[in-house]
GROMACS .gro file of N, CA and C in nm:
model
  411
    1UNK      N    1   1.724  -2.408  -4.639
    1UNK     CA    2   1.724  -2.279  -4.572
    1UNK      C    3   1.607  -2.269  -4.474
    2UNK      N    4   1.473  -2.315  -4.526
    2UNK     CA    5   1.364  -2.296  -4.469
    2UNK      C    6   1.411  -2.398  -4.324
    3UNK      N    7   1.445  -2.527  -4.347
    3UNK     CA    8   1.459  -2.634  -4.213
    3UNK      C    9   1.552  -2.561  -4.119
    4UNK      N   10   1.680  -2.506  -4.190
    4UNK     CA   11   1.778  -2.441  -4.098
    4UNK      C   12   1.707  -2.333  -3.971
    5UNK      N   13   1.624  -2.216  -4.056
    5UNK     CA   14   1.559  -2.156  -3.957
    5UNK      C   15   1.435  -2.219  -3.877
    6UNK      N   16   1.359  -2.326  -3.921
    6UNK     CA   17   1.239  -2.422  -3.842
    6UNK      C   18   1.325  -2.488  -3.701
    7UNK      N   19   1.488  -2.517  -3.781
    7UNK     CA   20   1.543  -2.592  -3.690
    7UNK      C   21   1.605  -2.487  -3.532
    8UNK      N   22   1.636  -2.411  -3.574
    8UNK     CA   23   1.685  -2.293  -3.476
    8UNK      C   24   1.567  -2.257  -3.425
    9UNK      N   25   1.470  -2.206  -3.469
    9UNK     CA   26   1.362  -2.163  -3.351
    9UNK      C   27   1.323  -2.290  -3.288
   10UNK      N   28   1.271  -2.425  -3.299
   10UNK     CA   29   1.302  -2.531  -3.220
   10UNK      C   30   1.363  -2.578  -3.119
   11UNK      N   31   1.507  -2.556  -3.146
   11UNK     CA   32   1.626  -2.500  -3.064
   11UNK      C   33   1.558  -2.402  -2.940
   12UNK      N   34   1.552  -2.296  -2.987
   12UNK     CA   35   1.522  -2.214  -2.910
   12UNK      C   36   1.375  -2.242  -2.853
   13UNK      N   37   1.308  -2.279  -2.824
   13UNK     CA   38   1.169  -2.275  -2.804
   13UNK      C   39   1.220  -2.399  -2.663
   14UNK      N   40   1.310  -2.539  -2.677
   14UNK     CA   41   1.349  -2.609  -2.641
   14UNK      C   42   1.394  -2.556  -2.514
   15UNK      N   43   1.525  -2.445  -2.557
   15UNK     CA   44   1.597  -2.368  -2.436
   15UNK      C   45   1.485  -2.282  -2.336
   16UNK      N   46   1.416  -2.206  -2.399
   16UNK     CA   47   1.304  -2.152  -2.288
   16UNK      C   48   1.196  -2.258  -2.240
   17UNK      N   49   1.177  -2.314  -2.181
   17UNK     CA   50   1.088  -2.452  -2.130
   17UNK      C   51   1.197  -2.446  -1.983
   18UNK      N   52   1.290  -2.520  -2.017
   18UNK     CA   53   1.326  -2.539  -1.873
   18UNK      C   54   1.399  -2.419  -1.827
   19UNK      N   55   1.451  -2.280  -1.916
   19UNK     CA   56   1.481  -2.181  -1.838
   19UNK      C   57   1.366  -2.112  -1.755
   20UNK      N   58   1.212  -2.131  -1.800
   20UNK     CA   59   1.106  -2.022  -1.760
   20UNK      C   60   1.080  -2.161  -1.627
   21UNK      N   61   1.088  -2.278  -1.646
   21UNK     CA   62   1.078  -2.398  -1.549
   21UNK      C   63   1.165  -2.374  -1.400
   22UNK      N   64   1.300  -2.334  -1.457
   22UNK     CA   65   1.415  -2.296  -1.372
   22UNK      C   66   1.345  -2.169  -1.337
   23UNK      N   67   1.329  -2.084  -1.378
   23UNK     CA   68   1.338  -1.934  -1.272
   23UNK      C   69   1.157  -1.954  -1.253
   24UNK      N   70   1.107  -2.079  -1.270
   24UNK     CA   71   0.970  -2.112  -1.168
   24UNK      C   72   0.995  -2.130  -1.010
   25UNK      N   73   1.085  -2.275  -1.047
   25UNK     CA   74   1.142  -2.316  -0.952
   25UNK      C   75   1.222  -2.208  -0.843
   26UNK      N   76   1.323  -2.153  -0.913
   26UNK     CA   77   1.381  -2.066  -0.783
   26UNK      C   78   1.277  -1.942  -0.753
   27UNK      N   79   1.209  -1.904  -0.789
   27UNK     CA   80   1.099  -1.846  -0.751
   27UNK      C   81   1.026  -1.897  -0.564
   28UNK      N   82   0.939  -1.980  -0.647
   28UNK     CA   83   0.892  -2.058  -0.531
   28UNK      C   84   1.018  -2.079  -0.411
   29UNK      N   85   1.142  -2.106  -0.429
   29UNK     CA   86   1.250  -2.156  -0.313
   29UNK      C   87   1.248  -1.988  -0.252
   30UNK      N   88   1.277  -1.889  -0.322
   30UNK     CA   89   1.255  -1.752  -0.254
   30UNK      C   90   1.163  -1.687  -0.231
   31UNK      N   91   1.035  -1.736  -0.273
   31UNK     CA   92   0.941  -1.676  -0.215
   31UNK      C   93   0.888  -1.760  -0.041
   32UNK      N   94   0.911  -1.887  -0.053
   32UNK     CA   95   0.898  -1.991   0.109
   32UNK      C   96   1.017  -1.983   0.168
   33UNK      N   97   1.118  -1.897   0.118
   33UNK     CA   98   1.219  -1.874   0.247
   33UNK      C   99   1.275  -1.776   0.285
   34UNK      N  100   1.221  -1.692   0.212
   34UNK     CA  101   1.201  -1.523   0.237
   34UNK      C  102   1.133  -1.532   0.380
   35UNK      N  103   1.156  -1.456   0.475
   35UNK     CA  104   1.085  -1.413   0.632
   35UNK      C  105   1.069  -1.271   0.620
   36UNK      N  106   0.905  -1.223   0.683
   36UNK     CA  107   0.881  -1.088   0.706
   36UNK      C  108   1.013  -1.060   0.803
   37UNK      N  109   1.023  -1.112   0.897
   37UNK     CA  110   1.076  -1.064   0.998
   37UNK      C  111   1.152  -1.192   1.080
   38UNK      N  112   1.260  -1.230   1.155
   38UNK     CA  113   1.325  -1.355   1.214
   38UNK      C  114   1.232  -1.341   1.330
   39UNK      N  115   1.186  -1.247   1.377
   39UNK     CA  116   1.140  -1.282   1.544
   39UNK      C  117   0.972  -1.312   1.561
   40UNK      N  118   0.902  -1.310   1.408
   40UNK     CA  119   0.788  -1.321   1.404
   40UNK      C  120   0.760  -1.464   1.359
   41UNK      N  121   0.684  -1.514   1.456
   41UNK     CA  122   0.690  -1.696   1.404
   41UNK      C  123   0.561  -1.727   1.313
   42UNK      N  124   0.589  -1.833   1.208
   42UNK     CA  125   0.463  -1.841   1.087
   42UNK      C  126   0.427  -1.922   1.119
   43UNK      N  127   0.258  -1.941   1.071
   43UNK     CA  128   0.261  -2.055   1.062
   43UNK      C  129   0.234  -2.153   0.972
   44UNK      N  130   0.232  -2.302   1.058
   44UNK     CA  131   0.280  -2.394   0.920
   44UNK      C  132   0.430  -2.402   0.909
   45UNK      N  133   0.500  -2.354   0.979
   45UNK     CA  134   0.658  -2.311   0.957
   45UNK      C  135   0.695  -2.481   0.946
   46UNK      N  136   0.832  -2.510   0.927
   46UNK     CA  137   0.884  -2.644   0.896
   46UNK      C  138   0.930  -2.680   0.753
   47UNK      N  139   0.785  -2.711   0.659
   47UNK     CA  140   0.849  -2.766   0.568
   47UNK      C  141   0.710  -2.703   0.450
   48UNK      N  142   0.682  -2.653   0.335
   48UNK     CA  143   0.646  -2.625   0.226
   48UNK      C  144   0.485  -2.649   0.229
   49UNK      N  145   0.477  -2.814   0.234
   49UNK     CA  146   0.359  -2.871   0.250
   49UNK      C  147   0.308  -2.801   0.356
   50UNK      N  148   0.351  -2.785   0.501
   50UNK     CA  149   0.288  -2.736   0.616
   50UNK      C  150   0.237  -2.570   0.576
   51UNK      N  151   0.289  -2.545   0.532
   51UNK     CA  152   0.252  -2.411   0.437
   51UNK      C  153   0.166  -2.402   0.380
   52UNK      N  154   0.164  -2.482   0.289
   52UNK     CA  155   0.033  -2.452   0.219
   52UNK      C  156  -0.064  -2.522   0.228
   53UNK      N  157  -0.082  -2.599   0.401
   53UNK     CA  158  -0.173  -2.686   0.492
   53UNK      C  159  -0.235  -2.529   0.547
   54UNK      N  160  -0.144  -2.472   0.561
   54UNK     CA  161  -0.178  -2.370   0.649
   54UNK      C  162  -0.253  -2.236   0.583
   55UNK      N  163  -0.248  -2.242   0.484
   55UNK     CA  164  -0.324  -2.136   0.375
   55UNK      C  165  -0.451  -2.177   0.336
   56UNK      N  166  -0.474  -2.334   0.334
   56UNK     CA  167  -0.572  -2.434   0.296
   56UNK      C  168  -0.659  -2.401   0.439
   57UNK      N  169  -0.615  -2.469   0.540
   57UNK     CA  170  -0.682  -2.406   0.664
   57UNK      C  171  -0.764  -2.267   0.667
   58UNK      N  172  -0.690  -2.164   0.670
   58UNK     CA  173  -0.729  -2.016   0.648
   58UNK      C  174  -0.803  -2.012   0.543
   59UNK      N  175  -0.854  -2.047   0.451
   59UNK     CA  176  -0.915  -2.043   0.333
   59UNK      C  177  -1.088  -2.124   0.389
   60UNK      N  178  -1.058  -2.220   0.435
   60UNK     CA  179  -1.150  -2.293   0.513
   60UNK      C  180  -1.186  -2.223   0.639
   61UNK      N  181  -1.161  -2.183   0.714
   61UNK     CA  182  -1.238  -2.121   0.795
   61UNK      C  183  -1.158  -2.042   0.838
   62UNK      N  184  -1.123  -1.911   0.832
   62UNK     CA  185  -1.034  -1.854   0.899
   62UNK      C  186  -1.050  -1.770   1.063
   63UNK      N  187  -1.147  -1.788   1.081
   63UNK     CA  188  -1.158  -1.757   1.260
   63UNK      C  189  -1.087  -1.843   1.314
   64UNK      N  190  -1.142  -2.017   1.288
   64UNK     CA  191  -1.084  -2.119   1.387
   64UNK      C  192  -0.957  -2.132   1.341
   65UNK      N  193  -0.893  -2.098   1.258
   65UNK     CA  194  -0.769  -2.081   1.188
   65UNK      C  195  -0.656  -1.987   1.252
   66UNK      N  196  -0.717  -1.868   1.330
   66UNK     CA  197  -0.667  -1.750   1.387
   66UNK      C  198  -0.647  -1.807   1.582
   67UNK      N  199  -0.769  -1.836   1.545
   67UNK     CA  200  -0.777  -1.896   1.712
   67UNK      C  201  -0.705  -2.021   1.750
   68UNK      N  202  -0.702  -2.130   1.713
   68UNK     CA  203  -0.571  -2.234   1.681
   68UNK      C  204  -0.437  -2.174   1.719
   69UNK      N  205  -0.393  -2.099   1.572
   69UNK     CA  206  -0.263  -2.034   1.551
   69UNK      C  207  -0.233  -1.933   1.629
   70UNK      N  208  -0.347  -1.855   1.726
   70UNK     CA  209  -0.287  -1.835   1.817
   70UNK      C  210  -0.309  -1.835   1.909
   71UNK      N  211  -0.336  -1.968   1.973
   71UNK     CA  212  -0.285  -2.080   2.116
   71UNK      C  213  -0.160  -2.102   2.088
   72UNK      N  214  -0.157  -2.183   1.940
   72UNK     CA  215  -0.009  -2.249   1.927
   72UNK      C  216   0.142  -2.124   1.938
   73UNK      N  217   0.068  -1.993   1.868
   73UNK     CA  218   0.173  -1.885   1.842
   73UNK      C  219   0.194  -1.790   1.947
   74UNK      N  220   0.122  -1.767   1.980
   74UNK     CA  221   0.086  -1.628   2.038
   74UNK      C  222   0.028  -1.511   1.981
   75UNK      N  223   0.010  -1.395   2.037
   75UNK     CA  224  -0.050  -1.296   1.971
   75UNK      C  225   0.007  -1.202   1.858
   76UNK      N  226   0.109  -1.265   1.816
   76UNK     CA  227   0.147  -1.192   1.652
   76UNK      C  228   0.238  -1.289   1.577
   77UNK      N  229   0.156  -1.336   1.514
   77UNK     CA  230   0.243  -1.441   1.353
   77UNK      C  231   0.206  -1.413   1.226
   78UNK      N  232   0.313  -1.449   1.176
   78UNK     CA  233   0.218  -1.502   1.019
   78UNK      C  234   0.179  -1.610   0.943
   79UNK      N  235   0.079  -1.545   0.856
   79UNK     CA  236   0.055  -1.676   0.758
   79UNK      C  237   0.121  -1.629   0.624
   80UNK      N  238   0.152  -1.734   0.575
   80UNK     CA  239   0.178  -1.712   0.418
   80UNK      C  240   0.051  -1.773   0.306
   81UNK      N  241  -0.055  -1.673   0.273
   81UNK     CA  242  -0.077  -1.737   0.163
   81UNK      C  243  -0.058  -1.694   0.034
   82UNK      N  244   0.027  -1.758   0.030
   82UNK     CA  245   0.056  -1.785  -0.087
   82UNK      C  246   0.122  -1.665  -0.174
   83UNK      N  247   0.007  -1.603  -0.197
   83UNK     CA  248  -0.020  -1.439  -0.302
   83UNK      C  249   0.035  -1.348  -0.172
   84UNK      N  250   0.010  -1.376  -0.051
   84UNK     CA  251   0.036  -1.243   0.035
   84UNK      C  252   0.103  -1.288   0.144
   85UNK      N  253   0.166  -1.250   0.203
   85UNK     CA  254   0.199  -1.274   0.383
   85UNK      C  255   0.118  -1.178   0.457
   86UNK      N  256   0.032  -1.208   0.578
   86UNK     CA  257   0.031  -1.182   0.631
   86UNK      C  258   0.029  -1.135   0.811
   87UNK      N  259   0.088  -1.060   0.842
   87UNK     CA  260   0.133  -1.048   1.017
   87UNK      C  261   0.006  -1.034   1.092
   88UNK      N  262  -0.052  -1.101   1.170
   88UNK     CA  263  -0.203  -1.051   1.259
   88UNK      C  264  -0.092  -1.025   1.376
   89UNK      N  265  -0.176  -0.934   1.461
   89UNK     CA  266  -0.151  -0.831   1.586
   89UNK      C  267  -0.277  -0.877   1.636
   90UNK      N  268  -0.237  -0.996   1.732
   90UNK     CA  269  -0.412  -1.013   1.781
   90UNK      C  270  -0.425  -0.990   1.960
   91UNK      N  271  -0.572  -0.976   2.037
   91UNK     CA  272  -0.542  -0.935   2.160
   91UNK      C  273  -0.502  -0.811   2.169
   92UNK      N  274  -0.576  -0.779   2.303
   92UNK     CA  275  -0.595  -0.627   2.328
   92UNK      C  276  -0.453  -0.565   2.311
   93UNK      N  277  -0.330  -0.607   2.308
   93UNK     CA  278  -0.234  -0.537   2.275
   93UNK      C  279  -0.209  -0.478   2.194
   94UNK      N  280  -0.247  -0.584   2.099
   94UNK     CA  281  -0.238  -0.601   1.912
   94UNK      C  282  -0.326  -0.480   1.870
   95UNK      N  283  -0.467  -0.502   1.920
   95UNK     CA  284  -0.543  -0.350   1.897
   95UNK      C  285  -0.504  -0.280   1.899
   96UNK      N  286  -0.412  -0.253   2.043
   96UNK     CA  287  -0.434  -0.099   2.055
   96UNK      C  288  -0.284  -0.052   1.981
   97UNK      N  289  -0.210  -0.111   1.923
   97UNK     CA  290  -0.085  -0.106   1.850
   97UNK      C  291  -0.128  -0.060   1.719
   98UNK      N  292  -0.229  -0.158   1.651
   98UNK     CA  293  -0.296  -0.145   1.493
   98UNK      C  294  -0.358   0.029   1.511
   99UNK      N  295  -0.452   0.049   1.591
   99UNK     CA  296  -0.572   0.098   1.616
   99UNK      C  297  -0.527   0.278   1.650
  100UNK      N  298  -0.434   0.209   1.729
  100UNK     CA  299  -0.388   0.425   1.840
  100UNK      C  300  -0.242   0.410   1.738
  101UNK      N  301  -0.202   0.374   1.609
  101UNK     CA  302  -0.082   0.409   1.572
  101UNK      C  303  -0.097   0.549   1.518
  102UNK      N  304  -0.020   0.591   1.538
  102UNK     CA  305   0.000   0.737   1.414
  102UNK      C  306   0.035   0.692   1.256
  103UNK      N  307  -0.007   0.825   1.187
  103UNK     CA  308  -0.048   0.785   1.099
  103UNK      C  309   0.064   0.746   1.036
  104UNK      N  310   0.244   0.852   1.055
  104UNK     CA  311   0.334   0.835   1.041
  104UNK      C  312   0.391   0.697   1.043
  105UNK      N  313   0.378   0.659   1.199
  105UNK     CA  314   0.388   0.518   1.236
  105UNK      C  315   0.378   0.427   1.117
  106UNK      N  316   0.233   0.398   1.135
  106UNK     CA  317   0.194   0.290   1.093
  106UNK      C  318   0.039   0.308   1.002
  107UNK      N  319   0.091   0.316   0.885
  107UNK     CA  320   0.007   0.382   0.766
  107UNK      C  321  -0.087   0.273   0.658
  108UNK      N  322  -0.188   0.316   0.700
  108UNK     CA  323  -0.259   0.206   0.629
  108UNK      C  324  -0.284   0.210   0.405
  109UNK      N  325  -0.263   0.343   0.454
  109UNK     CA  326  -0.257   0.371   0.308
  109UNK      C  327  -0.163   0.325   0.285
  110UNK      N  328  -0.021   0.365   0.324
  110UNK     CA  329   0.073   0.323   0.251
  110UNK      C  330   0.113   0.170   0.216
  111UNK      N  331   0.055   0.098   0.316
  111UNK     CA  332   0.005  -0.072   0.337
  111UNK      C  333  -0.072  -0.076   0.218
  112UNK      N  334  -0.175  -0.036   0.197
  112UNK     CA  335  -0.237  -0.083   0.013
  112UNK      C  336  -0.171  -0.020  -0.048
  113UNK      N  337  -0.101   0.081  -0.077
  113UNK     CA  338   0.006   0.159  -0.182
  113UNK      C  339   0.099   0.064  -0.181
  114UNK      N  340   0.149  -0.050  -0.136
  114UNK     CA  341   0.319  -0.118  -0.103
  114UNK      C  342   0.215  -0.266  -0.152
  115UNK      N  343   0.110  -0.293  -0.094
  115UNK     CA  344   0.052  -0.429  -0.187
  115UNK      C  345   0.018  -0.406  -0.312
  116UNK      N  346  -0.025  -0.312  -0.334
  116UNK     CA  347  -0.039  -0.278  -0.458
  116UNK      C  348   0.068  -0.264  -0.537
  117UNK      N  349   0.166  -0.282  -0.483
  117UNK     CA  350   0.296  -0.231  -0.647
  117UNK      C  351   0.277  -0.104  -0.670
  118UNK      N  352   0.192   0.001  -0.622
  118UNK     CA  353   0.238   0.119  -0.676
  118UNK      C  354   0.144   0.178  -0.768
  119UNK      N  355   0.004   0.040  -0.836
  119UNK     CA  356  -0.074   0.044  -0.913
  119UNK      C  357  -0.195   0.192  -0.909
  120UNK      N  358  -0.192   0.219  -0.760
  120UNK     CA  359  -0.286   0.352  -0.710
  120UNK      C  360  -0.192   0.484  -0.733
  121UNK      N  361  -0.235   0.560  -0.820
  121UNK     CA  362  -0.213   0.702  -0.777
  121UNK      C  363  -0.198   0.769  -0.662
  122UNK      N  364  -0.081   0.835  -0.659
  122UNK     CA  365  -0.059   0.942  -0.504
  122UNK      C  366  -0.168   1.056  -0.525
  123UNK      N  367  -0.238   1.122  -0.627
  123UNK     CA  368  -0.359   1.159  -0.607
  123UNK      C  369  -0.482   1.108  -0.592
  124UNK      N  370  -0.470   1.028  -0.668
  124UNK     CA  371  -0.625   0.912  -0.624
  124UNK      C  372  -0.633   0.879  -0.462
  125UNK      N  373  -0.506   0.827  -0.413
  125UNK     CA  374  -0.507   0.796  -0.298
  125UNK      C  375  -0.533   0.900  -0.215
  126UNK      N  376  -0.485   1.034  -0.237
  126UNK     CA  377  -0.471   1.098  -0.124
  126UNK      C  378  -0.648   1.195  -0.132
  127UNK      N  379  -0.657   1.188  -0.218
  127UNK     CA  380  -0.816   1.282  -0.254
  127UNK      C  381  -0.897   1.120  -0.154
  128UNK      N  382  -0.885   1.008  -0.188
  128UNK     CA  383  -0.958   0.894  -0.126
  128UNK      C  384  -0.963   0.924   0.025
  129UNK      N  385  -0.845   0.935   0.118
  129UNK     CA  386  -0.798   0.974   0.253
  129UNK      C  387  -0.833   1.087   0.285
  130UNK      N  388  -0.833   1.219   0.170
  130UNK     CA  389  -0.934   1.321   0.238
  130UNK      C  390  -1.059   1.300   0.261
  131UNK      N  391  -1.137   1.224   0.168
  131UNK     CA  392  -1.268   1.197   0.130
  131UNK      C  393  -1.309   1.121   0.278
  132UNK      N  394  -1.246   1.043   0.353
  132UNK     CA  395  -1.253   0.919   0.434
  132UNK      C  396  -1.211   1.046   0.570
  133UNK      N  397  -1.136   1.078   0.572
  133UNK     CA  398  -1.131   1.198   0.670
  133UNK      C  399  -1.278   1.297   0.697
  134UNK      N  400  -1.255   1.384   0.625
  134UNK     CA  401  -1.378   1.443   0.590
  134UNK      C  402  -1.485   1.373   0.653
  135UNK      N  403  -1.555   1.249   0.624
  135UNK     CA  404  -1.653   1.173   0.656
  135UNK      C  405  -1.648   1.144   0.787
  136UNK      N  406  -1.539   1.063   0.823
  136UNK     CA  407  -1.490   1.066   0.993
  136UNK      C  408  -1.495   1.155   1.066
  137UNK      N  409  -1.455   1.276   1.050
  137UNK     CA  410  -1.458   1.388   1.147
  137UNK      C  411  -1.601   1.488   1.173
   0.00000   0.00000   0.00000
């Protein structure tokens, strides 16, 4: 009786290994072929490795990393690292797009509220944005 149940959780312990292996794997395939956007070019784009050449780079120096990527890109790509994507808006365009948006527009709070998962309070946050207002004005 005792082997029967040693033998079934075995069993089972067996089956989760390559199911948590499997939904590793398709993980990673949807997280490197997921796109913010089709018209925004990444970089490192191609193949996996170039990817995470390109996060390795940025990690190492990320000015000459920005400045590189955009000769090669132009003034708005992304990087993927890894944990985050992210889009730079670079050049006086890019400024004044980031910089003169409304708040409606293009919301910076709501940008750490949406990286965050949700983890910040809509009062914490918003007492934070008065607090930061307040100070600004």
């Amino acid at each position: 009786m005792a082997s029967e149940s040693t033998m079934e959780a075995t069993s089972t312990s067996m089956l989760a290994i390559p199911t948590l292996v499997l939904c590793g794997i398709l993980y990673v395939v949807h997280r490197f072929t997921t796109r913010v956007s089709p018209n925004i070019p990444y970089a490192g784009e191609g193949s996996l490795s170039s990817r995470l050449n390109a996060a390795a780079e940025y990690g190492k120096d990320p000015v000459e990393f920005l400045r590189k990527t955009r000769q090669q890109l132009g003034d708005v790509f992304c990087v993927d690292l890894i944990v985050a994507k992210i889009v730079f808006f670079l050049g006086s365009d890019g400024n004044k797009t980031v910089l003169r948006a409304a708040e409606d527009k293009l919301s910076f709070m709501e940008a750490i509220r949406w990286s965050l998962g949700g983890s910040l309070s809509t009062e914490r946050m918003s007492g934070s944005l008065k607090y930061s207002r307040d100070v600004l004005c």
